[in-house]
PDB file of C-alpha atoms in Angstrom:
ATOM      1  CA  UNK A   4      -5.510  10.434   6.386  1.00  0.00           C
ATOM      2  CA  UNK A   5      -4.934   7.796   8.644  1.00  0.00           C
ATOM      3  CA  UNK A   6      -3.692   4.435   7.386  1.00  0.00           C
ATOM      4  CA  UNK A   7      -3.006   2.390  10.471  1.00  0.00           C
ATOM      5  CA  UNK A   8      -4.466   2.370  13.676  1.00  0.00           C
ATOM      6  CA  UNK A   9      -3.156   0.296  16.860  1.00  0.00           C
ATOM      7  CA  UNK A  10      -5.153  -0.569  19.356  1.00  0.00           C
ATOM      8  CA  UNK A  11      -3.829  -3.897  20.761  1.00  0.00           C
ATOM      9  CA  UNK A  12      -3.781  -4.482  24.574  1.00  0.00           C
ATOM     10  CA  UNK A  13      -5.487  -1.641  25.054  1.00  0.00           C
ATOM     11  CA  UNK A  14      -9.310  -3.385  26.941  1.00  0.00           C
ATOM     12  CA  UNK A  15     -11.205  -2.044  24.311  1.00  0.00           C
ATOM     13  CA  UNK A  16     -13.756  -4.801  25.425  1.00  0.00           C
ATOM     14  CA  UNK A  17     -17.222  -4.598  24.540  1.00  0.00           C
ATOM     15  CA  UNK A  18     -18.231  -1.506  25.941  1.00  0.00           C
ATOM     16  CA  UNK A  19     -15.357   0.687  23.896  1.00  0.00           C
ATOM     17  CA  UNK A  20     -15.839  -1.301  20.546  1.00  0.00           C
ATOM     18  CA  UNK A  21     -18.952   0.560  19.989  1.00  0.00           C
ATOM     19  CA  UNK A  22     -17.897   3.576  20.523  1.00  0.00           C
ATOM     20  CA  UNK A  23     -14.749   2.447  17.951  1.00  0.00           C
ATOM     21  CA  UNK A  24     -17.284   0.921  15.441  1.00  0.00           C
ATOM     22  CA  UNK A  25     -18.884   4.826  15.061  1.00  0.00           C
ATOM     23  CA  UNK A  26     -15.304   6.412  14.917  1.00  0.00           C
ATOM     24  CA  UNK A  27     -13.913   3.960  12.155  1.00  0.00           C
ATOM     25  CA  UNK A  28     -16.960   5.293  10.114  1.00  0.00           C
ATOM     26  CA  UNK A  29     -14.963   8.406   9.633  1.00  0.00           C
ATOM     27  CA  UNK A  30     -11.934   6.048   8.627  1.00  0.00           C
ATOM     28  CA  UNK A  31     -12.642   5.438   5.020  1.00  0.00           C
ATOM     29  CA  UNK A  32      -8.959   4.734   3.891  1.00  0.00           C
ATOM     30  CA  UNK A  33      -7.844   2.972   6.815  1.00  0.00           C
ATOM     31  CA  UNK A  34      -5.683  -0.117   6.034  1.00  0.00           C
ATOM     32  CA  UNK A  35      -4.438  -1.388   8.734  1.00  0.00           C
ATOM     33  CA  UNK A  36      -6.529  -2.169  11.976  1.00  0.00           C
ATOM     34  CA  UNK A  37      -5.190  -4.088  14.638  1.00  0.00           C
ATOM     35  CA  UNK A  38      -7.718  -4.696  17.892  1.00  0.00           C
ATOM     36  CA  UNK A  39      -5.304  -7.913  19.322  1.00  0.00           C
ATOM     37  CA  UNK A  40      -5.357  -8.638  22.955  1.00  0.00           C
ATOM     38  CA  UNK A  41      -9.180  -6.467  23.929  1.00  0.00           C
ATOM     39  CA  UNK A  42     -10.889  -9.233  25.189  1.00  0.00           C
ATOM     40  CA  UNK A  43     -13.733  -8.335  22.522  1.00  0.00           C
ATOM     41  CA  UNK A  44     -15.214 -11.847  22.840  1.00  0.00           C
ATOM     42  CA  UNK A  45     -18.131 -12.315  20.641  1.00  0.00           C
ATOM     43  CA  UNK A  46     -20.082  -9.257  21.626  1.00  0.00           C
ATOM     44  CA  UNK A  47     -17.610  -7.185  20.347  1.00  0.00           C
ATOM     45  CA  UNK A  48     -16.779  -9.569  17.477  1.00  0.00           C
ATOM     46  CA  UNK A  49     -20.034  -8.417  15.884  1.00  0.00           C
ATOM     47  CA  UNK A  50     -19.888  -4.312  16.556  1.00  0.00           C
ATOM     48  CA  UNK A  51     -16.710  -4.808  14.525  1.00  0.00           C
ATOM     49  CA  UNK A  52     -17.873  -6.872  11.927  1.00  0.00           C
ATOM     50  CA  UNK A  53     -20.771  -4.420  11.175  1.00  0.00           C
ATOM     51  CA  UNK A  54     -17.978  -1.703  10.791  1.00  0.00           C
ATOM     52  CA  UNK A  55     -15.883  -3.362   8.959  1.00  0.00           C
ATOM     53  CA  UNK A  56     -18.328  -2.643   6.009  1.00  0.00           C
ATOM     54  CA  UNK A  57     -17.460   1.102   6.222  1.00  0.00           C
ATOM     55  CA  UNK A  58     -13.604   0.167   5.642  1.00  0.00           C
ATOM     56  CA  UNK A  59     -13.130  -0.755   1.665  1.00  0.00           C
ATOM     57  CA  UNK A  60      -9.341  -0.261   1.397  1.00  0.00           C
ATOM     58  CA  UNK A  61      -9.210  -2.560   4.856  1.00  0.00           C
ATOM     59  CA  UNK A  62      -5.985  -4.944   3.770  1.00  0.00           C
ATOM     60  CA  UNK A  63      -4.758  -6.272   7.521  1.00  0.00           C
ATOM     61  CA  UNK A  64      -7.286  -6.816  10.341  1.00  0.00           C
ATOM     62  CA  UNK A  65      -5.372  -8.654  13.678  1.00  0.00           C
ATOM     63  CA  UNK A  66      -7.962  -9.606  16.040  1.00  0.00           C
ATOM     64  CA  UNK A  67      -5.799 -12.303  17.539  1.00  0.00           C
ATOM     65  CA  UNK A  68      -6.191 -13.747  21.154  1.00  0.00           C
ATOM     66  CA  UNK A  69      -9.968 -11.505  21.846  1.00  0.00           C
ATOM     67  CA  UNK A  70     -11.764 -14.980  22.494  1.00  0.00           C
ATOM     68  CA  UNK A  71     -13.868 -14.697  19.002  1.00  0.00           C
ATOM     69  CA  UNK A  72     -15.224 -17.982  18.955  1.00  0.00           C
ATOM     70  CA  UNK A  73     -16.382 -20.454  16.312  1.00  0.00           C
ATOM     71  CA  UNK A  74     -19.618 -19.026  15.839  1.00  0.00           C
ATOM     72  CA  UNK A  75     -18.424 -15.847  15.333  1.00  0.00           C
ATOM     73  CA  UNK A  76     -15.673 -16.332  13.205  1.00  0.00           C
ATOM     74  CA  UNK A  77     -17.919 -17.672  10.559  1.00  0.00           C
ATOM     75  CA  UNK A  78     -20.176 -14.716  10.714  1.00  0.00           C
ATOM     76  CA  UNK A  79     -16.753 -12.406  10.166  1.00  0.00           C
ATOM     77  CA  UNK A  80     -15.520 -14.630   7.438  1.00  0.00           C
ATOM     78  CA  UNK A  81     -18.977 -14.120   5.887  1.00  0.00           C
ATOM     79  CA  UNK A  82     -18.571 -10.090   6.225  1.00  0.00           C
ATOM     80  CA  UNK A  83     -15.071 -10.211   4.586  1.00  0.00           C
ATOM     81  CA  UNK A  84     -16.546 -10.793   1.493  1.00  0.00           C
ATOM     82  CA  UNK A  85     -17.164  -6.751   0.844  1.00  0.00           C
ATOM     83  CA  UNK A  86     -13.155  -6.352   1.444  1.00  0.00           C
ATOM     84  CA  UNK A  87     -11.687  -7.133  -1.387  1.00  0.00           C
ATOM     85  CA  UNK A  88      -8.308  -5.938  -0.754  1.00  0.00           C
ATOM     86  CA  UNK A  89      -7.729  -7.654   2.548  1.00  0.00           C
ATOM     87  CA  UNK A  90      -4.972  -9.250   2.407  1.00  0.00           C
ATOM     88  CA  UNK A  91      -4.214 -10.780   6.161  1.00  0.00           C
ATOM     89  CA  UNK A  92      -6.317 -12.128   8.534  1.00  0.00           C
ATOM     90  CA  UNK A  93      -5.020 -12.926  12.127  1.00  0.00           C
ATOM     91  CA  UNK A  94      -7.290 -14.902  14.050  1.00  0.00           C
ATOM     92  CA  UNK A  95      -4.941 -16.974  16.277  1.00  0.00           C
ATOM     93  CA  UNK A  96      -5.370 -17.831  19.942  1.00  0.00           C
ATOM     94  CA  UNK A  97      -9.509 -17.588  19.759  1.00  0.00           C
ATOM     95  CA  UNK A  98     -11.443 -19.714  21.235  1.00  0.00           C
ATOM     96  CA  UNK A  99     -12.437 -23.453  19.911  1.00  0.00           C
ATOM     97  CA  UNK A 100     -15.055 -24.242  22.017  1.00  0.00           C
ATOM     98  CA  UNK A 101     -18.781 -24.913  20.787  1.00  0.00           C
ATOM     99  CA  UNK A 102     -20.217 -22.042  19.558  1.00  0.00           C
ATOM    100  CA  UNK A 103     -23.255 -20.422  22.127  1.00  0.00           C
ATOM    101  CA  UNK A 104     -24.850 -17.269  22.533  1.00  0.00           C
ATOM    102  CA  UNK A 105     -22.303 -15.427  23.888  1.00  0.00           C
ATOM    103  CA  UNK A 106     -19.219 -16.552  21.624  1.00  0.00           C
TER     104      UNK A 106
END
């Protein structure tokens, strides 16, 4: 069973995070997920915010410096409410501009 899985600086970008959204369905006890330094922006924001429903013992999620921006952090802290163990957040170095289409 795995419990962590590090994927920082690793250009996941948008194209991979689908193909990690499908593969984190198999991840059911996963507790650790770190995605830092991808460049997910928010295209990639949302593929992981739809899987993040398949990860209920979820307690650390990092998705620091991936340019999620304003928009799309309110849509994550919206999905978080179905992980009630998480436990850290790490959000740091996204981007504050005004929210658009593609942030």
């Amino acid at each position: 069973c795995l419990a962590s899985l590090n994927l920082a600086n690793n250009g996941v970008g948008v194209k991979w995070a689908q193909v990690l959204s499908e593969a984190l369905g198999g991840l059911s006890v996963l507790q650790r997920l770190d995605l830092s330094n991808n460049g997910l922006g928010g295209g990639g924001c949302r593929v992981v915010i739809e899987a993040l429903q398949q990860l209920p013992c979820l307690a650390s999620l990092n998705l620091a410096n991936n340019g999620v921006g304003v928009k799309w952090a309110q849509v994550l802290s919206e999905a978080l409410g179905g992980l009630s163990v998480l436990q850290r957040l790490d959000l740091r170095h996204r981007t504050t501009a005004t929210p658009s289409a593609s942030s």
